[in-house]
Tab-separated table of C-alpha atoms in Angstrom:
chain	number	residue	atom	x	y	z
X	1018	MET	CA	-0.161	0.105	0.223
X	1019	LYS	CA	1.120	3.529	-0.642
X	1020	SER	CA	0.154	6.897	0.593
X	1021	ARG	CA	-0.476	10.237	-1.260
X	1022	THR	CA	-1.120	13.536	-1.387
X	1023	THR	CA	-2.129	16.442	-3.130
X	1024	THR	CA	-2.531	20.247	-2.027
X	1025	GLY	CA	-3.916	23.082	-3.437
X	1026	VAL	CA	-1.669	26.407	-3.926
X	1027	GLY	CA	-2.273	29.961	-3.967
X	1028	VAL	CA	-5.594	32.371	-3.226
X	1029	ILE	CA	-7.739	33.519	-4.867
X	1030	SER	CA	-10.475	36.309	-4.035
X	1031	ALA	CA	-14.443	35.524	-5.067
X	1032	LEU	CA	-14.509	38.971	-6.501
X	1033	ALA	CA	-12.112	38.196	-9.473
X	1034	GLY	CA	-15.076	35.972	-10.214
X	1035	VAL	CA	-15.968	32.108	-10.112
X	1036	VAL	CA	-13.703	30.097	-11.717
X	1037	ALA	CA	-15.973	27.318	-13.268
X	1038	LEU	CA	-13.265	23.928	-14.079
X	1039	THR	CA	-14.043	21.618	-16.681
X	1040	GLY	CA	-15.679	18.563	-15.686
X	1041	LEU	CA	-15.969	19.376	-11.869
X	1042	VAL	CA	-19.345	19.745	-10.204
X	1043	THR	CA	-19.543	23.551	-8.741
X	1044	ALA	CA	-22.798	23.595	-7.144
X	1045	GLY	CA	-22.871	26.902	-5.620
X	1046	THR	CA	-24.865	27.673	-2.416
X	1047	ALA	CA	-26.111	31.411	-0.693
X	1048	GLN	CA	-22.488	31.722	0.735
X	1049	ALA	CA	-19.456	31.605	-1.712
X	1050	ALA	CA	-16.260	30.906	-0.836
X	1051	THR	CA	-13.574	33.854	-0.636
X	1052	GLY	CA	-10.358	31.584	-0.949
X	1053	CYS	CA	-9.831	27.958	-0.018
X	1054	ALA	CA	-7.050	25.384	0.323
X	1055	VAL	CA	-7.739	21.358	0.126
X	1056	THR	CA	-5.402	18.466	1.452
X	1057	TYR	CA	-6.407	14.931	-0.502
X	1058	THR	CA	-4.496	12.144	1.258
X	1059	THR	CA	-5.036	8.827	0.076
X	1060	ASN	CA	-4.332	5.372	1.072
X	1061	ASP	CA	-4.555	2.972	-1.684
X	1062	TRP	CA	-4.083	-0.989	-1.969
X	1063	PRO	CA	-4.606	-3.135	-5.111
X	1064	GLY	CA	-8.615	-1.954	-5.754
X	1065	GLY	CA	-9.205	0.263	-3.753
X	1066	PHE	CA	-8.497	3.555	-1.221
X	1067	THR	CA	-9.447	5.548	2.002
X	1068	ALA	CA	-9.111	9.282	0.723
X	1069	ALA	CA	-8.869	11.961	3.441
X	1070	VAL	CA	-9.612	15.347	2.573
X	1071	THR	CA	-9.265	18.206	4.572
X	1072	ILE	CA	-11.128	21.458	3.790
X	1073	GLN	CA	-9.866	25.507	5.243
X	1074	ASN	CA	-11.422	28.683	4.483
X	1075	LEU	CA	-9.203	31.245	3.867
X	1076	GLY	CA	-12.101	33.725	3.264
X	1077	ASP	CA	-14.605	34.638	4.860
X	1078	ALA	CA	-16.963	33.073	7.261
X	1079	ILE	CA	-19.623	30.439	5.652
X	1080	ASN	CA	-22.328	28.353	6.782
X	1081	GLY	CA	-23.120	25.558	4.672
X	1082	TRP	CA	-20.638	24.624	1.642
X	1083	THR	CA	-19.907	22.148	-1.232
X	1084	LEU	CA	-17.122	20.528	-2.325
X	1085	GLY	CA	-16.803	19.805	-5.991
X	1086	PHE	CA	-13.992	17.513	-7.565
X	1087	ALA	CA	-13.906	15.172	-10.626
X	1088	PHE	CA	-11.798	12.187	-10.683
X	1089	PRO	CA	-9.289	11.786	-13.503
X	1090	ASP	CA	-10.048	8.078	-14.373
X	1091	SER	CA	-13.535	6.344	-15.518
X	1092	SER	CA	-13.095	3.879	-13.069
X	1093	GLN	CA	-12.628	5.417	-9.601
X	1094	LYS	CA	-15.627	5.299	-7.419
X	1095	VAL	CA	-16.911	6.893	-3.925
X	1096	ASP	CA	-17.942	3.946	-1.955
X	1097	THR	CA	-18.657	4.769	1.591
X	1098	GLY	CA	-18.183	7.884	3.407
X	1099	TRP	CA	-18.398	9.938	6.023
X	1100	SER	CA	-18.610	13.608	7.878
X	1101	ALA	CA	-20.185	14.913	4.263
X	1102	THR	CA	-22.717	13.640	2.333
X	1103	PHE	CA	-21.147	12.219	-1.079
X	1104	SER	CA	-22.202	11.853	-3.862
X	1105	GLN	CA	-20.771	11.203	-7.442
X	1106	SER	CA	-21.834	11.697	-11.278
X	1107	GLY	CA	-19.950	10.283	-13.863
X	1108	GLN	CA	-16.501	11.427	-13.016
X	1109	ASN	CA	-17.729	14.475	-10.564
X	1110	VAL	CA	-18.577	14.340	-7.005
X	1111	THR	CA	-19.649	16.665	-4.397
X	1112	ALA	CA	-19.724	16.561	-1.268
X	1113	THR	CA	-22.345	18.704	1.028
X	1114	ASN	CA	-21.714	19.546	5.143
X	1115	VAL	CA	-23.729	17.695	7.701
X	1116	ASP	CA	-25.195	19.570	10.547
X	1117	TYR	CA	-22.987	20.080	12.648
X	1118	ASN	CA	-19.846	21.135	10.216
X	1119	ALA	CA	-21.565	23.206	8.261
X	1120	ALA	CA	-20.326	26.569	9.602
X	1121	ILE	CA	-16.436	26.956	8.576
X	1122	THR	CA	-14.948	30.087	10.475
X	1123	THR	CA	-11.773	32.520	8.693
X	1124	GLY	CA	-8.953	30.442	8.736
X	1125	ALA	CA	-10.821	26.777	10.759
X	1126	SER	CA	-11.024	23.891	8.715
X	1127	VAL	CA	-12.695	20.534	8.839
X	1128	SER	CA	-12.064	16.812	7.811
X	1129	ILE	CA	-14.329	14.772	5.881
X	1130	GLY	CA	-13.100	11.048	4.458
X	1131	PHE	CA	-14.556	8.134	2.328
X	1132	ASN	CA	-13.227	4.451	1.321
X	1133	GLY	CA	-13.535	4.408	-2.768
X	1134	THR	CA	-12.994	1.326	-5.436
X	1135	TRP	CA	-10.676	1.322	-8.497
X	1136	SER	CA	-10.087	-0.334	-11.430
X	1137	GLY	CA	-7.679	1.442	-13.955
X	1138	SER	CA	-5.459	3.949	-12.024
X	1139	ASN	CA	-6.371	5.716	-9.006
X	1140	PRO	CA	-4.641	9.351	-9.266
X	1141	GLN	CA	-5.390	12.584	-7.462
X	1142	PRO	CA	-8.192	15.161	-8.397
X	1143	ALA	CA	-6.282	18.057	-10.403
X	1144	ALA	CA	-8.399	20.776	-8.284
X	1145	PHE	CA	-11.393	21.359	-5.961
X	1146	THR	CA	-13.493	24.372	-5.913
X	1147	LEU	CA	-15.620	25.020	-2.477
X	1148	ASN	CA	-19.289	26.699	-3.135
X	1149	GLY	CA	-18.003	27.304	-7.289
X	1150	VAL	CA	-14.665	28.617	-6.192
X	1151	THR	CA	-11.536	27.165	-6.708
X	1152	CYS	CA	-9.798	26.304	-4.513
X	1153	THR	CA	-6.318	27.597	-4.790
X	1154	GLY	CA	-4.540	27.745	-1.065
X	1155	THR	CA	-2.063	26.097	1.048
X	1156	THR	CA	-2.464	24.334	4.177
X	1157	THR	CA	-0.040	22.757	6.254
X	1158	ASN	CA	0.723	19.012	8.303
X	1159	PRO	CA	-2.053	17.518	6.372
X	1160	SER	CA	-3.322	14.525	8.823
X	1161	PRO	CA	-4.870	11.502	7.318
X	1162	THR	CA	-8.313	10.837	8.484
X	1163	PRO	CA	-9.372	7.100	8.719
X	1164	SER	CA	-11.952	5.471	7.572
X	1165	PRO	CA	-14.056	2.119	7.491
X	1166	THR	CA	-11.404	-0.442	6.058
X	1167	ARG	CA	-12.910	-3.170	3.817
X	1168	SER	CA	-13.192	-6.604	5.090
X	1169	PRO	CA	-11.809	-8.076	8.136
X	1170	SER	CA	-10.357	-11.209	8.822
X	1171	PRO	CA	-11.940	-12.489	11.788
X	1172	SER	CA	-9.795	-14.859	14.096
X	1173	PRO	CA	-8.943	-15.545	18.229
X	1174	SER	CA	-7.106	-12.990	20.078
X	1175	PRO	CA	-3.745	-13.686	20.929
X	1176	THR	CA	-4.275	-12.051	23.941
X	1177	ARG	CA	-6.912	-14.074	24.763
X	1178	SER	CA	-7.390	-17.156	26.921
X	1179	PRO	CA	-8.523	-20.511	25.088
X	1180	SER	CA	-11.584	-20.506	23.565
X	1181	PRO	CA	-13.986	-23.036	21.973
X	1182	SER	CA	-13.016	-22.931	17.982
X	1183	PRO	CA	-15.453	-22.022	15.338
X	1184	SER	CA	-16.641	-25.469	14.219
X	1185	PRO	CA	-16.644	-26.996	10.830
X	1186	THR	CA	-19.823	-25.574	10.014
X	1187	ARG	CA	-19.056	-22.107	10.688
X	1188	SER	CA	-19.732	-20.185	7.464
X	1189	PRO	CA	-17.112	-19.044	5.348
X	1190	SER	CA	-15.620	-15.183	6.459
X	1191	PRO	CA	-15.261	-12.348	3.725
X	1192	SER	CA	-12.062	-12.395	2.690
X	1193	PRO	CA	-9.656	-10.106	3.908
X	1194	SER	CA	-8.783	-6.804	2.216
X	1195	PRO	CA	-5.367	-4.483	3.403
X	1196	SER	CA	-5.992	-2.302	5.848
X	1197	PRO	CA	-4.795	1.492	5.641
X	1198	SER	CA	-0.632	1.621	5.095
X	1199	PRO	CA	0.903	3.362	8.455
X	1200	THR	CA	1.038	6.611	8.241
X	1201	SER	CA	4.554	7.799	7.789
X	1202	GLY	CA	6.243	9.397	10.357
X	1203	LYS	CA	6.036	9.091	14.253
X	1204	PRO	CA	2.930	7.161	15.449
X	1205	THR	CA	1.036	8.964	17.986
X	1206	VAL	CA	1.537	5.571	20.351
X	1207	ALA	CA	3.880	3.139	20.648
X	1208	ALA	CA	4.280	1.036	23.667
X	1209	ASP	CA	8.119	0.481	23.092
X	1210	GLY	CA	8.922	4.609	23.519
X	1211	THR	CA	9.108	5.033	19.797
X	1212	GLY	CA	5.779	6.811	19.566
X	1213	THR	CA	4.799	10.529	20.625
X	1214	TYR	CA	3.182	8.792	24.051
X	1215	ARG	CA	3.230	5.193	25.348
X	1216	THR	CA	-0.342	4.782	26.282
X	1217	VAL	CA	-3.586	4.955	24.426
X	1218	GLN	CA	-4.734	7.039	27.468
X	1219	ALA	CA	-2.015	9.378	27.557
X	1220	ALA	CA	-2.586	10.151	23.795
X	1221	ILE	CA	-6.303	11.061	24.183
X	1222	ASP	CA	-5.856	12.881	27.458
X	1223	ALA	CA	-3.913	15.822	25.142
X	1224	VAL	CA	-6.249	16.627	22.935
X	1225	ALA	CA	-8.081	19.537	24.010
X	1226	SER	CA	-11.385	19.808	25.557
X	1227	GLY	CA	-14.241	20.812	23.133
X	1228	ASN	CA	-11.937	19.797	19.950
X	1229	SER	CA	-13.948	20.443	16.428
X	1230	SER	CA	-11.936	19.018	13.911
X	1231	ARG	CA	-11.131	15.573	13.228
X	1232	LYS	CA	-8.084	14.381	16.067
X	1233	VAL	CA	-6.373	10.922	14.594
X	1234	ILE	CA	-4.259	8.498	17.261
X	1235	THR	CA	-2.209	6.334	15.119
X	1236	ILE	CA	-1.692	3.353	17.171
X	1237	LYS	CA	1.754	1.123	16.353
X	1238	PRO	CA	1.322	-2.795	16.473
X	1239	GLY	CA	1.341	-4.196	20.383
X	1240	THR	CA	-0.926	-4.940	23.424
X	1241	TYR	CA	-2.084	-2.193	25.488
X	1242	ARG	CA	-2.891	-3.096	28.447
X	1243	GLU	CA	-5.251	-0.339	30.286
X	1244	ILE	CA	-8.729	1.333	30.667
X	1245	VAL	CA	-9.063	3.513	27.637
X	1246	THR	CA	-12.203	6.339	27.782
X	1247	ILE	CA	-13.002	8.964	24.528
X	1248	PRO	CA	-14.621	11.519	27.408
X	1249	ALA	CA	-18.037	13.377	26.034
X	1250	ASN	CA	-16.186	16.516	26.179
X	1251	LYS	CA	-13.752	15.468	23.656
X	1252	PRO	CA	-15.494	14.649	20.113
X	1253	TYR	CA	-14.162	13.248	16.609
X	1254	ILE	CA	-11.624	11.475	17.906
X	1255	THR	CA	-10.259	8.380	15.808
X	1256	LEU	CA	-8.239	5.628	17.033
X	1257	GLN	CA	-6.375	4.193	14.409
X	1258	GLY	CA	-4.802	0.632	14.304
X	1259	LEU	CA	-1.144	0.913	12.561
X	1260	GLY	CA	-1.002	-2.694	11.953
X	1261	SER	CA	-1.738	-5.158	8.724
X	1262	SER	CA	-4.861	-6.501	10.498
X	1263	PRO	CA	-6.841	-5.406	13.721
X	1264	GLY	CA	-5.483	-8.736	15.685
X	1265	ASP	CA	-2.203	-6.077	15.430
X	1266	VAL	CA	-3.553	-3.716	17.686
X	1267	VAL	CA	-4.968	-4.946	20.959
X	1268	ILE	CA	-6.299	-2.797	23.395
X	1269	VAL	CA	-7.021	-5.391	26.758
X	1270	ASN	CA	-8.156	-5.736	30.629
X	1271	SER	CA	-9.411	-7.853	32.763
X	1272	HIS	CA	-12.064	-6.027	34.707
X	1273	TYR	CA	-15.614	-7.856	35.614
X	1274	ALA	CA	-18.469	-6.035	37.219
X	1275	GLY	CA	-18.288	-8.081	40.582
X	1276	GLY	CA	-15.125	-6.253	41.233
X	1277	ASN	CA	-15.646	-3.087	39.523
X	1278	GLY	CA	-18.849	-1.319	40.406
X	1279	GLY	CA	-21.261	-3.508	38.042
X	1280	THR	CA	-21.868	-3.987	34.551
X	1281	PHE	CA	-21.541	-0.343	33.193
X	1282	ASN	CA	-18.221	0.543	34.822
X	1283	SER	CA	-16.540	-3.334	34.316
X	1284	ALA	CA	-15.558	-2.094	30.295
X	1285	THR	CA	-11.997	-2.192	28.437
X	1286	ALA	CA	-12.709	0.835	26.487
X	1287	PHE	CA	-15.258	3.825	27.595
X	1288	VAL	CA	-16.555	6.439	24.390
X	1289	SER	CA	-18.622	8.917	24.668
X	1290	GLY	CA	-17.068	12.051	22.365
X	1291	HIS	CA	-19.597	11.835	19.587
X	1292	ASP	CA	-18.047	11.134	15.501
X	1293	SER	CA	-15.875	9.208	17.414
X	1294	ALA	CA	-14.337	6.546	15.128
X	1295	LEU	CA	-12.004	3.018	15.722
X	1296	THR	CA	-10.336	1.060	12.955
X	1297	ASN	CA	-8.055	-1.795	12.455
X	1298	LEU	CA	-7.907	-3.006	16.088
X	1299	THR	CA	-9.504	-4.917	18.993
X	1300	ILE	CA	-10.850	-4.392	22.526
X	1301	SER	CA	-10.559	-7.284	24.410
X	1302	ASN	CA	-12.189	-8.008	28.179
X	1303	ASP	CA	-9.903	-10.960	28.731
X	1304	TYR	CA	-11.582	-11.737	31.810
X	1305	VAL	CA	-12.613	-15.494	31.658
X	1306	GLU	CA	-15.826	-17.050	33.409
X	1307	ASP	CA	-14.664	-19.717	35.515
X	1308	GLY	CA	-18.332	-20.986	37.040
X	1309	THR	CA	-17.050	-19.502	40.573
X	1310	THR	CA	-17.894	-15.769	40.874
X	1311	VAL	CA	-20.814	-13.858	40.042
X	1312	ASN	CA	-21.763	-10.887	38.312
X	1313	GLN	CA	-19.702	-12.265	35.245
X	1314	GLN	CA	-20.571	-9.133	33.197
X	1315	ALA	CA	-16.875	-8.263	31.239
X	1316	VAL	CA	-17.535	-5.460	28.931
X	1317	ALA	CA	-15.326	-4.955	26.337
X	1318	LEU	CA	-16.451	-1.491	24.420
X	1319	ASN	CA	-18.947	1.251	26.581
X	1320	LEU	CA	-20.316	3.065	23.952
X	1321	ASN	CA	-21.946	6.211	24.414
X	1322	ALA	CA	-20.990	8.322	21.681
X	1323	ASP	CA	-23.466	9.061	18.776
X	1324	ARG	CA	-22.501	8.856	15.208
X	1325	ALA	CA	-20.256	6.464	16.203
X	1326	VAL	CA	-18.508	4.593	13.428
X	1327	LEU	CA	-16.561	0.973	13.898
X	1328	SER	CA	-14.685	-0.341	10.970
X	1329	ASN	CA	-12.775	-3.566	10.711
X	1330	VAL	CA	-12.252	-3.769	14.665
X	1331	ARG	CA	-12.476	-7.144	17.055
X	1332	LEU	CA	-14.779	-6.781	19.876
X	1333	LEU	CA	-13.875	-9.540	22.279
X	1334	GLY	CA	-15.576	-10.836	25.876
X	1335	ASP	CA	-17.509	-13.421	27.220
X	1336	GLN	CA	-20.642	-11.910	28.703
X	1337	ASP	CA	-22.258	-8.539	27.594
X	1338	THR	CA	-18.842	-7.911	25.004
X	1339	PHE	CA	-20.147	-4.667	23.420
X	1340	LEU	CA	-22.748	-2.451	25.197
X	1341	ILE	CA	-24.367	0.689	23.095
X	1342	ASN	CA	-26.390	3.062	25.567
X	1343	ASP	CA	-29.408	4.482	24.857
X	1344	SER	CA	-27.895	7.931	23.260
X	1345	ALA	CA	-25.667	6.242	20.985
X	1346	ARG	CA	-26.104	5.608	17.268
X	1347	THR	CA	-23.305	2.962	15.560
X	1348	TYR	CA	-22.563	2.053	11.899
X	1349	VAL	CA	-20.236	-1.031	12.300
X	1350	LYS	CA	-18.382	-2.050	9.285
X	1351	SER	CA	-16.331	-5.559	8.121
X	1352	SER	CA	-16.086	-6.116	11.845
X	1353	TYR	CA	-15.900	-9.149	14.461
X	1354	ILE	CA	-17.480	-9.734	17.894
X	1355	GLU	CA	-17.710	-12.711	19.954
X	1356	GLY	CA	-19.562	-13.299	23.309
X	1357	THR	CA	-21.047	-15.289	25.586
X	1358	VAL	CA	-23.885	-13.950	26.826
X	1359	ASP	CA	-26.175	-11.083	25.766
X	1360	PHE	CA	-22.206	-9.437	24.022
X	1361	ILE	CA	-24.405	-6.913	22.027
X	1362	PHE	CA	-26.754	-5.271	24.346
X	1363	GLY	CA	-28.069	-1.850	24.777
X	1364	GLY	CA	-30.720	0.688	24.367
X	1365	GLY	CA	-28.746	2.756	21.772
X	1366	THR	CA	-28.942	2.309	17.701
X	1367	ALA	CA	-26.614	0.204	15.943
X	1368	VAL	CA	-26.282	-1.233	12.045
X	1369	LEU	CA	-23.894	-3.682	12.137
X	1370	ASN	CA	-23.499	-4.464	8.532
X	1371	ASP	CA	-21.258	-7.013	7.335
X	1372	CYS	CA	-19.605	-8.556	10.397
X	1373	ASP	CA	-19.247	-11.667	11.937
X	1374	ILE	CA	-20.553	-12.645	15.051
X	1375	TYR	CA	-19.101	-15.390	16.814
X	1376	GLU	CA	-21.673	-17.540	20.159
X	1377	LYS	CA	-18.294	-19.101	21.421
X	1378	ARG	CA	-19.702	-20.910	24.805
X	1379	SER	CA	-20.690	-24.483	23.642
X	1380	SER	CA	-24.013	-24.186	25.335
X	1381	GLY	CA	-24.946	-21.239	23.290
X	1382	ALA	CA	-26.867	-18.131	24.867
X	1383	PRO	CA	-28.525	-15.325	23.410
X	1384	ILE	CA	-26.501	-12.907	20.656
X	1385	THR	CA	-28.493	-10.039	21.700
X	1386	ALA	CA	-30.216	-8.215	24.762
X	1387	ALA	CA	-32.081	-4.786	23.308
X	1388	ARG	CA	-33.147	-2.580	25.497
X	1389	THR	CA	-35.129	-0.042	23.053
X	1390	ASP	CA	-37.338	2.669	24.001
X	1391	ALA	CA	-40.711	2.259	23.210
X	1392	ALA	CA	-40.627	5.764	21.418
X	1393	LYS	CA	-37.468	4.625	19.628
X	1394	THR	CA	-38.541	2.704	16.042
X	1395	TYR	CA	-34.579	1.611	15.438
X	1396	GLY	CA	-32.640	-0.458	17.893
X	1397	PHE	CA	-30.031	-3.058	16.522
X	1398	LEU	CA	-29.903	-4.221	12.796
X	1399	VAL	CA	-27.576	-7.427	11.939
X	1400	TYR	CA	-27.237	-6.328	8.384
X	1401	ARG	CA	-25.922	-8.907	5.538
X	1402	SER	CA	-23.271	-10.507	7.549
X	1403	ARG	CA	-22.472	-13.871	8.790
X	1404	ILE	CA	-23.727	-15.816	12.560
X	1405	THR	CA	-21.662	-18.641	13.992
X	1406	GLY	CA	-21.026	-20.635	16.591
X	1407	ALA	CA	-19.240	-23.387	18.942
X	1408	THR	CA	-21.776	-25.667	18.156
X	1409	GLY	CA	-24.930	-26.251	16.829
X	1410	ASN	CA	-28.402	-25.662	17.817
X	1411	THR	CA	-27.947	-23.969	21.067
X	1412	THR	CA	-27.664	-20.006	20.038
X	1413	GLN	CA	-30.163	-17.532	20.192
X	1414	LEU	CA	-31.129	-14.384	18.295
X	1415	GLY	CA	-32.009	-12.443	21.242
X	1416	ARG	CA	-34.074	-11.821	24.664
X	1417	PRO	CA	-35.578	-8.446	25.360
X	1418	TRP	CA	-33.985	-6.449	28.374
X	1419	GLY	CA	-36.588	-3.861	27.868
X	1420	PRO	CA	-40.167	-4.940	26.631
X	1421	SER	CA	-40.037	-2.938	23.232
X	1422	ALA	CA	-36.723	-4.236	22.281
X	1423	GLN	CA	-36.375	-4.292	18.938
X	1424	VAL	CA	-33.859	-6.298	16.481
X	1425	LEU	CA	-34.046	-7.192	13.321
X	1426	TYR	CA	-31.607	-9.593	11.808
X	1427	ARG	CA	-31.644	-8.941	7.587
X	1428	GLU	CA	-30.392	-11.074	4.864
X	1429	SER	CA	-27.830	-12.314	6.813
X	1430	SER	CA	-25.862	-16.015	6.985
X	1431	LEU	CA	-27.294	-17.822	9.530
X	1432	SER	CA	-25.521	-21.006	10.286
X	1433	SER	CA	-27.120	-24.202	12.194
X	1434	THR	CA	-25.549	-22.849	15.354
X	1435	ILE	CA	-28.898	-20.906	15.535
X	1436	LYS	CA	-31.739	-22.722	17.529
X	1437	THR	CA	-33.870	-23.132	14.872
X	1438	SER	CA	-37.139	-24.011	16.724
X	1439	GLN	CA	-36.821	-21.343	19.348
X	1440	PRO	CA	-34.100	-18.223	18.556
X	1441	TRP	CA	-35.736	-15.918	20.621
X	1442	THR	CA	-36.406	-15.896	24.666
X	1443	ASP	CA	-37.964	-14.608	27.261
X	1444	MET	CA	-35.943	-12.099	30.371
X	1445	SER	CA	-36.817	-10.271	33.255
X	1446	GLY	CA	-40.293	-11.105	32.521
X	1447	ASN	CA	-40.196	-9.353	29.167
X	1448	SER	CA	-41.697	-11.456	26.684
X	1449	TRP	CA	-39.918	-11.858	23.549
X	1450	LYS	CA	-43.338	-11.989	22.043
X	1451	ASN	CA	-44.287	-8.790	23.042
X	1452	ALA	CA	-40.747	-6.816	21.752
X	1453	ARG	CA	-40.346	-6.182	18.186
X	1454	PHE	CA	-38.089	-8.873	17.012
X	1455	PHE	CA	-37.919	-9.871	13.220
X	1456	GLU	CA	-36.210	-11.237	10.568
X	1457	TYR	CA	-35.887	-10.929	7.213
X	1458	LYS	CA	-34.624	-12.819	3.844
X	1459	ASN	CA	-31.616	-14.488	6.118
X	1460	THR	CA	-30.461	-17.703	4.701
X	1461	GLY	CA	-28.179	-20.969	6.006
X	1462	ALA	CA	-29.015	-24.240	8.311
X	1463	GLY	CA	-29.997	-21.420	10.869
X	1464	ALA	CA	-32.610	-19.547	9.163
X	1465	THR	CA	-35.285	-21.964	8.884
X	1466	VAL	CA	-39.073	-20.058	9.472
X	1467	ASN	CA	-41.833	-21.315	12.003
X	1468	SER	CA	-44.352	-19.754	14.367
X	1469	ASN	CA	-41.914	-18.606	16.646
X	1470	ARG	CA	-39.913	-16.766	13.555
X	1471	PRO	CA	-41.309	-13.557	13.019
X	1472	GLN	CA	-40.688	-12.725	9.392
X	1473	MET	CA	-40.871	-8.878	8.420
X	1474	SER	CA	-42.944	-8.006	4.870
X	1475	ASP	CA	-40.849	-6.518	1.825
X	1476	SER	CA	-43.105	-3.279	2.244
X	1477	GLN	CA	-42.002	-3.282	6.242
X	1478	ALA	CA	-38.494	-3.953	5.342
X	1479	ALA	CA	-38.532	-1.094	2.849
X	1480	ASN	CA	-38.477	1.444	6.133
X	1481	TYR	CA	-35.779	-0.692	8.015
X	1482	THR	CA	-32.494	-0.136	5.921
X	1483	PRO	CA	-29.790	0.804	7.593
X	1484	GLN	CA	-29.953	4.569	6.253
X	1485	LYS	CA	-32.834	4.719	8.189
X	1486	TYR	CA	-31.591	3.140	11.584
X	1487	LEU	CA	-29.198	5.642	11.832
X	1488	ALA	CA	-30.243	8.656	9.836
X	1489	GLY	CA	-31.796	10.633	13.283
X	1490	SER	CA	-33.467	13.951	12.940
X	1491	ASP	CA	-29.887	15.213	12.177
X	1492	GLY	CA	-29.915	12.747	8.845
X	1493	TRP	CA	-26.381	11.099	10.008
X	1494	ASN	CA	-25.620	8.907	7.178
X	1495	PRO	CA	-21.920	7.044	7.283
X	1496	ILE	CA	-23.006	4.420	5.000
X	1497	GLY	CA	-22.955	6.839	1.764
C-alpha cells in the first residue's frame, strides 16, 4: 500500500469571479467562499483506497458548503463516506456538509473522508471547488483521517485465554482486504517508546477539550493493557491501528462487574465523545468466566458516543461484550464480535453491516439483549452479516432486556448454531413475543421459518434499511 497527498496552492478572491473547472461539479450555495485550500490524502491498495480530505476556509466565514472535484479516471468511485453527504455523477463528485460541520470560520478547517474503489488507475483529483470557488490556497501538516476499511479477517485474539474453536459448520468469513497502510513518521502511540506517547490514554488526554476537528491517534502494533476513555467533551477522535490486521493492535484489560462497580463500569474502553471512530484494532476484555464467581459481566466496549463508526475492529469478551447505550448511534462495518451471553446489548441504535458474530460458548446463549425505548423506532440491525457458533442448535438471536426491544436480522447468513425452533427467548419478565423482533430474507442452516420466528414483509423492510436506522433527526448517513 502507498500513501499520497495532493495540496492546492495559492489564494483567490471571489471578487475576481468564480472559476468554473471543466468537468467539475460546482454547485453553489447562498454563501461563496472567498478563498480555500484542500488537502487530499489517500492510502491505496489494489482495487481500493481510503481518502482523507481537509478543507480550510481562507476567506470570510461560511455556513453551508459543497466541495466539488472530478476523478481523473472513469473507474474511480466513492463507496462509503463520512462527515459529509457524498454524491457522484460520472467522474464528478460532490460532498455537502452535514449539520454539525456546516459553519467554517475564517482560517478554520473541517475533515471529511470516504472509502473508494478503482480498477484502471487511481490518480489524485487535479482541482477542487468550495461553493463554486476554485481552491488554490495551501494548508500545512495534513493529517490523514482514517475510514472504514474493507472486509476484516476475524480470528481469535492472541491475548485471550483459549476459547472453543469455531465449528466446522461456520460459514465462510469475508475475504481479507488490506487495511490502511501506516501513517508515515512517528506513530502517536507506541508501547515500545518509539511514539509520542506510550499509552492510548495518554494520547487521548493530550487532545484539547471541545475540539472541533478530527484528531487521529495512530497506534503502533502491540498490546496495550489499560483502561481507555474518550470523554464526552472530546469529540472527533479516531483511534487507528497501524498493523496489517485488527489483531495487531490490542487494547485489553481484565475487568468484571463483581469487582468494578457493576456491568456499566466493567469495560476495557469507554467511548463517549460524539463522532468517535475506531478502525483496524481490537478491544478485548480477557476476564474469563470460570463458574466460581458471580456478576460475571465483562464489557469490552461501553459506547455512549453518538455517530460513532467502527470499521475493521474486533470486540472480544465473554458476557456483555458490546454495550450500546441509549444516546448512541453507531455504524459497525466489516468487524468481528464474539462473546457468550447478551454480548450485543443496550438501548442505543446500531447497524452491524458485513460483520462476523460468533457465539463461543458450547452451551449457547442469546446474542442480543436490546433495551430499545418504546418511543424509538429502531434498535439493532444485523445486516448482511454472518452468525456462527461453537456448537449446533444452541444459540438464540436475542432476548428483550426491555419490553419494547427492537432487533432485526436482515439478509444475513445464520449457521446451524442457531436454535431453529425457538431463536428468541424471554428475559426478566419481558416476553419476546411482545418485543419487536424480526427476521428478513436470512439464509443458511439456521434460517428456518416457523411460528416462533416473526418475518418482516417486503413493505415493512423498506422502512428498516441501514440508512433509516441511523438517520435520526440530523440525517446522519455514514454509509454513503
